[in-house]
Protein backbone atom coordinates (compact mmCIF):
# COMPACT_ATOMS: atom_id res chain seq x y z
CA UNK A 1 17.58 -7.77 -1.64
CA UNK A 2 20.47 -7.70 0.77
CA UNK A 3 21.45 -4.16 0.02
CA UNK A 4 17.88 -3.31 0.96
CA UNK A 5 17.83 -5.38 3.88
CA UNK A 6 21.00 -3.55 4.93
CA UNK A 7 19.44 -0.28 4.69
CA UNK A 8 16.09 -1.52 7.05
CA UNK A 9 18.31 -3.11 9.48
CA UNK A 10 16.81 -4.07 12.76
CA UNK A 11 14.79 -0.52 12.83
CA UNK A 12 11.09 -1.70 12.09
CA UNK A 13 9.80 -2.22 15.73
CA UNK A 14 11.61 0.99 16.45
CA UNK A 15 10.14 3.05 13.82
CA UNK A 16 6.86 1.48 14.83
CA UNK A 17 7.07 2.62 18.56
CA UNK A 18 8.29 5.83 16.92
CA UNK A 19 5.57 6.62 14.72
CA UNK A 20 7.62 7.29 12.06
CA UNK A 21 10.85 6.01 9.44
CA UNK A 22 13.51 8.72 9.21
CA UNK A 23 13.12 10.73 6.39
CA UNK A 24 16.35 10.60 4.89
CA UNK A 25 16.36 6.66 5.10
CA UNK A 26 13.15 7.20 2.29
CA UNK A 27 14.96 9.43 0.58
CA UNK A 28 17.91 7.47 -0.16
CA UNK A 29 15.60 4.33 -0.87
CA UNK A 30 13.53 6.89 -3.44
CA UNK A 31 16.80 7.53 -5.06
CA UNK A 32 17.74 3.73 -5.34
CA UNK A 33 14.80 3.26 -6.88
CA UNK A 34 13.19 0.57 -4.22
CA UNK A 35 10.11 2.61 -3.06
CA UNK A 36 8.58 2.41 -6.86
CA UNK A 37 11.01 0.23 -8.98
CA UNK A 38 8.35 -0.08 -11.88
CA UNK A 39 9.13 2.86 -12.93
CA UNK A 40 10.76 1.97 -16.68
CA UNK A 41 14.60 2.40 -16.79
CA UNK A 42 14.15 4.93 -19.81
CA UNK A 43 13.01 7.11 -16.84
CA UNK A 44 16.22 6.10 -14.42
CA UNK A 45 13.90 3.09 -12.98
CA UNK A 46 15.02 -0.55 -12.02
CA UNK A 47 11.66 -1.67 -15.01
CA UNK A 48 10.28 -4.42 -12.58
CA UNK A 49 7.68 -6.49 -14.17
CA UNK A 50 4.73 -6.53 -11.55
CA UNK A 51 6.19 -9.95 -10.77
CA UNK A 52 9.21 -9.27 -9.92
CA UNK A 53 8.21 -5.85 -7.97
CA UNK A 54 5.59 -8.14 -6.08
CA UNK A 55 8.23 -10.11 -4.84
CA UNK A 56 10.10 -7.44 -3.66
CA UNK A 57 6.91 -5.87 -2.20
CA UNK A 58 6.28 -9.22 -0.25
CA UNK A 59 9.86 -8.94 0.96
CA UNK A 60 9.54 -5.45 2.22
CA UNK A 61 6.35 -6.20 3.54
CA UNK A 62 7.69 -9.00 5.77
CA UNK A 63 10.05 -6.31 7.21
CA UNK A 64 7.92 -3.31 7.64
CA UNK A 65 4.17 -3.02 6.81
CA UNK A 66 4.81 0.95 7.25
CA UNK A 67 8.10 0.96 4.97
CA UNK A 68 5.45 -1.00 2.44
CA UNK A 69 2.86 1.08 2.75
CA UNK A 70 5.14 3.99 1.86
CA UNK A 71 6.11 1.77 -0.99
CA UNK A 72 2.30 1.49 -2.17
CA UNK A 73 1.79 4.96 -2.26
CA UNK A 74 4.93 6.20 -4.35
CA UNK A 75 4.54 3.56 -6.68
CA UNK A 76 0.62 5.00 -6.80
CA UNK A 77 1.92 8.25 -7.56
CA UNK A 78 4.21 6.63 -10.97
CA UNK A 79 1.24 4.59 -12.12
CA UNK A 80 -0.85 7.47 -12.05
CA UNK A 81 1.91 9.56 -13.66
CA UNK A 82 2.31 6.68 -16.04
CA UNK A 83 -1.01 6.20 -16.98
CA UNK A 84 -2.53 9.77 -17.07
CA UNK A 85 0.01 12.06 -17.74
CA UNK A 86 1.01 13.25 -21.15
CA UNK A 87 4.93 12.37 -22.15
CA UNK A 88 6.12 15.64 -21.05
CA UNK A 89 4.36 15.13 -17.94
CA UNK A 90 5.66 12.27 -17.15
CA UNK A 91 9.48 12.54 -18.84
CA UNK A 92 9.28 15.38 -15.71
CA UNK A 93 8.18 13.77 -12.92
CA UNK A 94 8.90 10.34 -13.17
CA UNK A 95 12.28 10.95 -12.51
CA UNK A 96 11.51 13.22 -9.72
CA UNK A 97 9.80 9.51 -8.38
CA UNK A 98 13.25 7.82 -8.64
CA UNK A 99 15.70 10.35 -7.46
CA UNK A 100 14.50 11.07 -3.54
CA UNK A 101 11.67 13.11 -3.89
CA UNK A 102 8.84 11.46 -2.43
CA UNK A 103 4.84 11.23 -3.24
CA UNK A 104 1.58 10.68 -1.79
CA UNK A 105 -2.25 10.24 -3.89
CA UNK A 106 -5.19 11.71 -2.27
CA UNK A 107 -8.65 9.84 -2.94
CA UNK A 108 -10.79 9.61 0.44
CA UNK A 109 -12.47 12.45 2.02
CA UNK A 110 -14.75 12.41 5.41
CA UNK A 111 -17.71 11.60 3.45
CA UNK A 112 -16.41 9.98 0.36
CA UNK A 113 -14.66 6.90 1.37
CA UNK A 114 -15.72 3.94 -0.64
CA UNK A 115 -18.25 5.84 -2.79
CA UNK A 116 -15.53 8.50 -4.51
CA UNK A 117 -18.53 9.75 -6.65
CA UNK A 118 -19.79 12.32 -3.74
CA UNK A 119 -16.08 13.79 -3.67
CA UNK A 120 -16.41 17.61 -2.65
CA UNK A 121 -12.53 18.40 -3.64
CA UNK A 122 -12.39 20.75 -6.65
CA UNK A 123 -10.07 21.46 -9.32
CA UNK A 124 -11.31 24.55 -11.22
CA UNK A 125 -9.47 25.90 -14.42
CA UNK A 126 -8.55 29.56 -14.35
CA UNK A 127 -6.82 30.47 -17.46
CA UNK A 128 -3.32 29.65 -17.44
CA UNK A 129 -4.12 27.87 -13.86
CA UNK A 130 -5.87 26.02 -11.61
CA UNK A 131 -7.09 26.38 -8.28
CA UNK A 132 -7.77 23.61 -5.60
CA UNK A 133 -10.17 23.72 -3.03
CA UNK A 134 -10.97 20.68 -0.48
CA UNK A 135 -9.55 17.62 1.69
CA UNK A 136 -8.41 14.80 2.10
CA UNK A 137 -7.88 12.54 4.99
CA UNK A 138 -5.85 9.11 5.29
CA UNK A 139 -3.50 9.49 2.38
CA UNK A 140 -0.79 7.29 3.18
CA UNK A 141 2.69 8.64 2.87
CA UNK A 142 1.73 12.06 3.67
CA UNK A 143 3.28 13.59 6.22
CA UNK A 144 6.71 12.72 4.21
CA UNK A 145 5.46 13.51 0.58
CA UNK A 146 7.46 16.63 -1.54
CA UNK A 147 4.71 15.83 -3.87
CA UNK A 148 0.62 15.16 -3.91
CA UNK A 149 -1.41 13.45 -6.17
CA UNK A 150 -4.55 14.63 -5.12
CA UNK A 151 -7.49 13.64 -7.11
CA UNK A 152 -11.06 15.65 -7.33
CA UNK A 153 -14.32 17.45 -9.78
CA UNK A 154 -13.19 19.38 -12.63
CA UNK A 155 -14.94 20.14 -15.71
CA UNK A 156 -18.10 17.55 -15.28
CA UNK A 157 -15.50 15.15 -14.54
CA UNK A 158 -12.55 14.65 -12.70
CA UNK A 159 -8.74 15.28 -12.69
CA UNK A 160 -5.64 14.42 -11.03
CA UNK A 161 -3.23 17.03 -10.13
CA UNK A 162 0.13 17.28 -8.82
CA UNK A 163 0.71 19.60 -6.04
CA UNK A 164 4.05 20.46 -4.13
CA UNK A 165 2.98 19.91 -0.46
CA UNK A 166 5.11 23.13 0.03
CA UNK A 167 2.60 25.24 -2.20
CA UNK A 168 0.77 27.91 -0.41
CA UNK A 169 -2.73 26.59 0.93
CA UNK A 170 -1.69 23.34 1.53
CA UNK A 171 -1.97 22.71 4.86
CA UNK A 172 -0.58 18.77 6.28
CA UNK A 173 -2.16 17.42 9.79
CA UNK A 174 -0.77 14.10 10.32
CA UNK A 175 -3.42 11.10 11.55
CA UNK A 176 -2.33 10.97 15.50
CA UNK A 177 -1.54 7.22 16.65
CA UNK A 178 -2.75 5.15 13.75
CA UNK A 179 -4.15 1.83 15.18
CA UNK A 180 -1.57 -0.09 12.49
CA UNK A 181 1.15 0.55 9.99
CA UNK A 182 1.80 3.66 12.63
CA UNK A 183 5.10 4.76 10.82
CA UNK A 184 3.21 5.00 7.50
CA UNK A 185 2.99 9.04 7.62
CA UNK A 186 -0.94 9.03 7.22
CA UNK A 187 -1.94 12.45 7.17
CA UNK A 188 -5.02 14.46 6.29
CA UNK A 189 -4.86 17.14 3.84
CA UNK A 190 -6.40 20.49 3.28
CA UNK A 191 -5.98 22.46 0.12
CA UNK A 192 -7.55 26.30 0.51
CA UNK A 193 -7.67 28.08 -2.60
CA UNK A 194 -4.36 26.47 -3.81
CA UNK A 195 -3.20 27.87 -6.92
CA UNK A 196 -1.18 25.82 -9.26
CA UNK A 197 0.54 25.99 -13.20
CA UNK A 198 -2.57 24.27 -15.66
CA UNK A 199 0.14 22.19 -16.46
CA UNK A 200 -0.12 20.75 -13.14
CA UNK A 201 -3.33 18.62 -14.78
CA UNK A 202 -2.41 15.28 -15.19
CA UNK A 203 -3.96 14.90 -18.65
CA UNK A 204 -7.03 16.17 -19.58
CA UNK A 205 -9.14 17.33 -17.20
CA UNK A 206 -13.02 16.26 -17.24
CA UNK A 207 -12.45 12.70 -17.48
CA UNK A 208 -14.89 10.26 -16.04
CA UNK A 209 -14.17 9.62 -12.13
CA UNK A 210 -14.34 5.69 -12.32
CA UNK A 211 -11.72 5.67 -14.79
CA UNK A 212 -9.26 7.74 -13.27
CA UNK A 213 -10.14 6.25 -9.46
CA UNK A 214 -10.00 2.96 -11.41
CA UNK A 215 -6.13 3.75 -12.50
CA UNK A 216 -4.64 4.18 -9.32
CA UNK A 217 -6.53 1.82 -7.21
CA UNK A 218 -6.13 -0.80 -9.12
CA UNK A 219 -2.14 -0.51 -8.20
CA UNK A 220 -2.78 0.28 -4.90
CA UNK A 221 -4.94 -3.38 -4.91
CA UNK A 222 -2.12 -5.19 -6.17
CA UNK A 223 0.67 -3.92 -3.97
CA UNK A 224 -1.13 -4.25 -0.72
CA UNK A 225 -2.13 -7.76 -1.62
CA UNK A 226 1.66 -8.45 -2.03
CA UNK A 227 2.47 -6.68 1.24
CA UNK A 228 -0.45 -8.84 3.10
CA UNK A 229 1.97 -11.87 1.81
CA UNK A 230 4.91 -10.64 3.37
CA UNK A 231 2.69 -10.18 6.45
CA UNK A 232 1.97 -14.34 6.41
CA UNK A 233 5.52 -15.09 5.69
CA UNK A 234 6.79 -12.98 8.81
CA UNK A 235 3.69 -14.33 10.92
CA UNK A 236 4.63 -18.04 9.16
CA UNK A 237 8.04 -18.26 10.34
CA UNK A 238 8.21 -16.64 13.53
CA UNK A 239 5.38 -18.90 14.92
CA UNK A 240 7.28 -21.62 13.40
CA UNK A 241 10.50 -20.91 15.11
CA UNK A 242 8.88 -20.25 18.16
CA UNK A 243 7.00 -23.40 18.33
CA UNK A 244 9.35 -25.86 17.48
CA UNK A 245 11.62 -24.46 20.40
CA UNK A 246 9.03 -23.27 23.12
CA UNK A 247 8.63 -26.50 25.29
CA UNK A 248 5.22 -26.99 26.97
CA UNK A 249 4.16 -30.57 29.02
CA UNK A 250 7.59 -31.88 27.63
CA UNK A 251 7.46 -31.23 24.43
CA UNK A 252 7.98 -28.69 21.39
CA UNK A 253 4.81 -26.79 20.85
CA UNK A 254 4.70 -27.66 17.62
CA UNK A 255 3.79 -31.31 18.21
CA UNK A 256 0.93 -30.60 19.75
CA UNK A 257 -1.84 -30.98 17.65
CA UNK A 258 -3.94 -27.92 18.27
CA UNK A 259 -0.37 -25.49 17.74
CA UNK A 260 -0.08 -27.47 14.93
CA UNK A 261 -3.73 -26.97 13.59
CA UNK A 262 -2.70 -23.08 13.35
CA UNK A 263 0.86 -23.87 11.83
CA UNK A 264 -0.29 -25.57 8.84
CA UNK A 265 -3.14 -22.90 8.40
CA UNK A 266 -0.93 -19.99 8.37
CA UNK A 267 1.56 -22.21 5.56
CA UNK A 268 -2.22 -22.73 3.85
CA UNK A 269 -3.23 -18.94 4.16
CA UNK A 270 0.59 -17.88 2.95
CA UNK A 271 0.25 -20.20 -0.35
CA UNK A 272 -3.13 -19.27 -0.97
CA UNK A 273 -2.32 -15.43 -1.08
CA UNK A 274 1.06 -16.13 -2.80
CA UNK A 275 -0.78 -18.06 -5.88
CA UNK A 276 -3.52 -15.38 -6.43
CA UNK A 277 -0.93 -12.43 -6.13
CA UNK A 278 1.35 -14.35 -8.54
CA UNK A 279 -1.97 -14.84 -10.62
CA UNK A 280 -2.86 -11.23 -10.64
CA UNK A 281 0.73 -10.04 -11.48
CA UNK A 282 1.19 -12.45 -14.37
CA UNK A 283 -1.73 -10.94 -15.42
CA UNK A 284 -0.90 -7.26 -15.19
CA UNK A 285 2.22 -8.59 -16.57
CA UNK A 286 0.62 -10.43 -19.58
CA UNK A 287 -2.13 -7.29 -20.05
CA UNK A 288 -4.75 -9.75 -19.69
CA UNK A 289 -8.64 -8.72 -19.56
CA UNK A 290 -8.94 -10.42 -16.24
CA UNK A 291 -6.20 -7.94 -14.80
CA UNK A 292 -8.93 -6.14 -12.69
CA UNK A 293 -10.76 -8.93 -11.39
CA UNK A 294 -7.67 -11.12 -10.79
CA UNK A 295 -6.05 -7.94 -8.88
CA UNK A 296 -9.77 -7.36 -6.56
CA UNK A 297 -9.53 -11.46 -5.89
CA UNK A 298 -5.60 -11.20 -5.03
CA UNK A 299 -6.21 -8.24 -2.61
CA UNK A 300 -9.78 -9.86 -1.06
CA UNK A 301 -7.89 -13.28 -0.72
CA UNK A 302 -4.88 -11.83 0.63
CA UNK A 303 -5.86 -9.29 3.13
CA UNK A 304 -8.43 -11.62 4.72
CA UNK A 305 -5.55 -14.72 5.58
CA UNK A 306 -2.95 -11.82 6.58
CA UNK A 307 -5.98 -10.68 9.14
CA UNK A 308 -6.60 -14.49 10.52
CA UNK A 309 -3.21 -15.38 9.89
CA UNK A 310 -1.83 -12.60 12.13
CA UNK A 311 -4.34 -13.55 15.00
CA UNK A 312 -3.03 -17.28 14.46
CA UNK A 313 0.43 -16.42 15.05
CA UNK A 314 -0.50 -14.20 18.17
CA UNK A 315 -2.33 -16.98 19.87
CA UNK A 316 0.92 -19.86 18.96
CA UNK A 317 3.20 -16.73 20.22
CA UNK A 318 1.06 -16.27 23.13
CA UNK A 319 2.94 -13.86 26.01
CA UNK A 320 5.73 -13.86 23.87
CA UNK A 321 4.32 -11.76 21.04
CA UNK A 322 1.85 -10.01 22.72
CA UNK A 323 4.27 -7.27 23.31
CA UNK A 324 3.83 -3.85 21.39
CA UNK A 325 6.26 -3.39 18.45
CA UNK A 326 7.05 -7.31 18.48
CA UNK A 327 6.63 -8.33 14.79
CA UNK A 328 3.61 -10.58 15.19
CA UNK A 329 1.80 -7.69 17.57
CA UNK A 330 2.61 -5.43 14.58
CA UNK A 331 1.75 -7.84 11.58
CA UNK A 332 -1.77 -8.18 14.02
CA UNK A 333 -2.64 -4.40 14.31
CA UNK A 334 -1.08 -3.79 10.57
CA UNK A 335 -3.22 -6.82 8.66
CA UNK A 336 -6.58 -5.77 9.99
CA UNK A 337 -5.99 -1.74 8.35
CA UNK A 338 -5.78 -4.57 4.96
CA UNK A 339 -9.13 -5.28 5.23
CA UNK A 340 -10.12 -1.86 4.60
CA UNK A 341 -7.97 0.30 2.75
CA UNK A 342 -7.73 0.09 -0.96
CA UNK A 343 -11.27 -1.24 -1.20
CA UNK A 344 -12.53 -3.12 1.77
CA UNK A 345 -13.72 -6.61 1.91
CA UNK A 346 -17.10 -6.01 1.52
CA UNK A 347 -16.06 -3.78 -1.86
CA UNK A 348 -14.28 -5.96 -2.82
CA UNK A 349 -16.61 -8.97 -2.44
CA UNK A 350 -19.80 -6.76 -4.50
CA UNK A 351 -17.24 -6.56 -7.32
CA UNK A 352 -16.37 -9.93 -6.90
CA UNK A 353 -20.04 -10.89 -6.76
CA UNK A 354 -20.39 -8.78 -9.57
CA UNK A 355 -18.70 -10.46 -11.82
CA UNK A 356 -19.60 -14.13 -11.46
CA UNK A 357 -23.55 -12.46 -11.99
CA UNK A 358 -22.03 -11.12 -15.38
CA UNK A 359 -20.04 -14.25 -16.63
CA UNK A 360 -22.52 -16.73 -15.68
CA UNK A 361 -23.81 -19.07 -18.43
């Protein structure tokens, strides 16, 4: 990781006060492979195991919630290549995911957020093509993407299909002052009568929504769950530091019992998250049946203690962290966009509370 850590530096607060990460800083991480390193070697990849790329998703995420969240969404884009595409498909494009050229998937619309079944975006065949009419709005990764995933109706089902943000129609309106993970390049998206190659059809098109929604989320789930643990290790260790050298009434904060109370609950809340992502990815790892269910816990489990964790290390950081850009301030703002994106809580606690109904004796 040092080679990464050298490229992030000391920028993260800046980029965050920015509002943005410096495009050819993604680029150069795209080419090293770091922003979607699951991506098999066969296809110039590093061929993480979800373990491993957890881990270095955890990592990143104790850095830079934005730089993660860019993270997230390219390595969306390869599982979605990976899973849908056809081999020429994806002996094309994968690549493309590994050499600079960066990627962005399109799900949410203004009135299909959680319930993707009332999606209005269109792909319609048209001989040798396809045309793509509709929007999109919070796709992470954006307002830096070369290429869009962008997912909608086709056929009595649904398809994904890969558009060049450059294409004419495409129009790119990036999300102004994002309450957390402001450097992530969240922009809306409008496509207006875009017309692309057939070939740009992940696939086949028609297939059922759930299924294809199913794919990418599902890697979404596990990679934000992962970046909510680097969240509690950042949050972990700073109020650590902080309280074992802040002195107050005589003494390090740390020995007094009510700082403490919040010191071993953040260690707690950082375990806790760390054991049901590591669960989840030996899963995925292991193509176990509980995969989904063990992914939907990991990301429930871990965005809710990166939310309270965060607000624990604010109030042991007190005027010291409550400074904009500060990593704690950042890691507060940052964990609470966790609760919702990718499925929120409640989503995730009906499928949760879906499946103990089903699997009780």
């Amino acid at each position: 990781m040092k080679a990464l850590d050298e490229l992030i530096g000391d920028q993260p607060e800046h980029w965050d006060l920015d509002g943005q990460i410096p495009r050819h800083l993604l680029s150069t991480l795209g080419a090293q492979g770091w922003l979607c390193a699951e991506v098999a070697t066969a296809h110039g990849g590093r061929g993480l195991s979800s373990r491993a790329n957890g881990e270095l998703t955890a990592h990143v995420g104790s850095r830079c919630s934005s730089l993660r969240s860019v993270m997230t969404s390219q390595g969306m884009a390869a599982w979605t290549i990976q899973r849908l595409a056809d081999p020429d498909q994806s002996a094309e494009l994968l690549p493309e995911l590994v050499s600079g050229r960066l990627a962005a998937v399109g799900f949410s619309e203004t009135d299909a957020g959680s319930d993707l079944s009332t999606m209005s975006t269109t792909i319609t065949l048209d001989g040798d093509s396809v045309v793509l009419d509709g929007h999109k709005v919070w796709v992470t990764g954006a307002s830096y993407a070369d290429l869009l995933v962008v997912f909608g109706q086709c056929e009595g089902g649904a398809a994904a299909v890969v558009v060049p943000a450059s294409a004419p129609g495409v129009t790119v309106e990036r999300v102004a002052d994002p309450m957390g993970c402001r450097a992530a390049g969240h922009a809306n998206l409008r496509f207006d009568s875009v017309r692309l190659p057939a070939t740009s059809v992940l696939g086949s098109p028609g297939a059922p929504l759930p299924l294809l929604v199913t794919t990418a989320l599902a890697y979404g789930r596990i990679s934000v769950a992962w970046g909510c643990v680097g969240i509690l290790r950042a949050c972990r260790n700073t109020a650590a530091k902080h309280a074992a050298t802040r002195k107050q009434s005589g003494r390090p904060l740390s020995e007094h019992q009510l700082v403490g109370r919040h010191l071993a609950e953040l260690f707690v809340a950082e375990q806790t998250a760390s054991r049901a992502c590591e669960h989840a990815s030996e899963c995925w790892d292991a193509g176990s049946p509980d995969m989904v269910i063990s992914t939907v816990l990991a990301k429930h489990v871990s965005a809710g203690h990166a939310a309270t964790g965060a607000a624990a290390a604010v109030q042991v950081m007190a005027s010291a962290g409550a400074r904009d850009g500060h990593v704690v301030a950042r890691a507060y703002r940052d964990a609470k966009l966790m609760e919702i994106i990718e499925g929120s809580n409640e989503i995730c606690q009906l499928i949760l509370a879906q499946h103990a109904v089903s699997t009780a004796e």
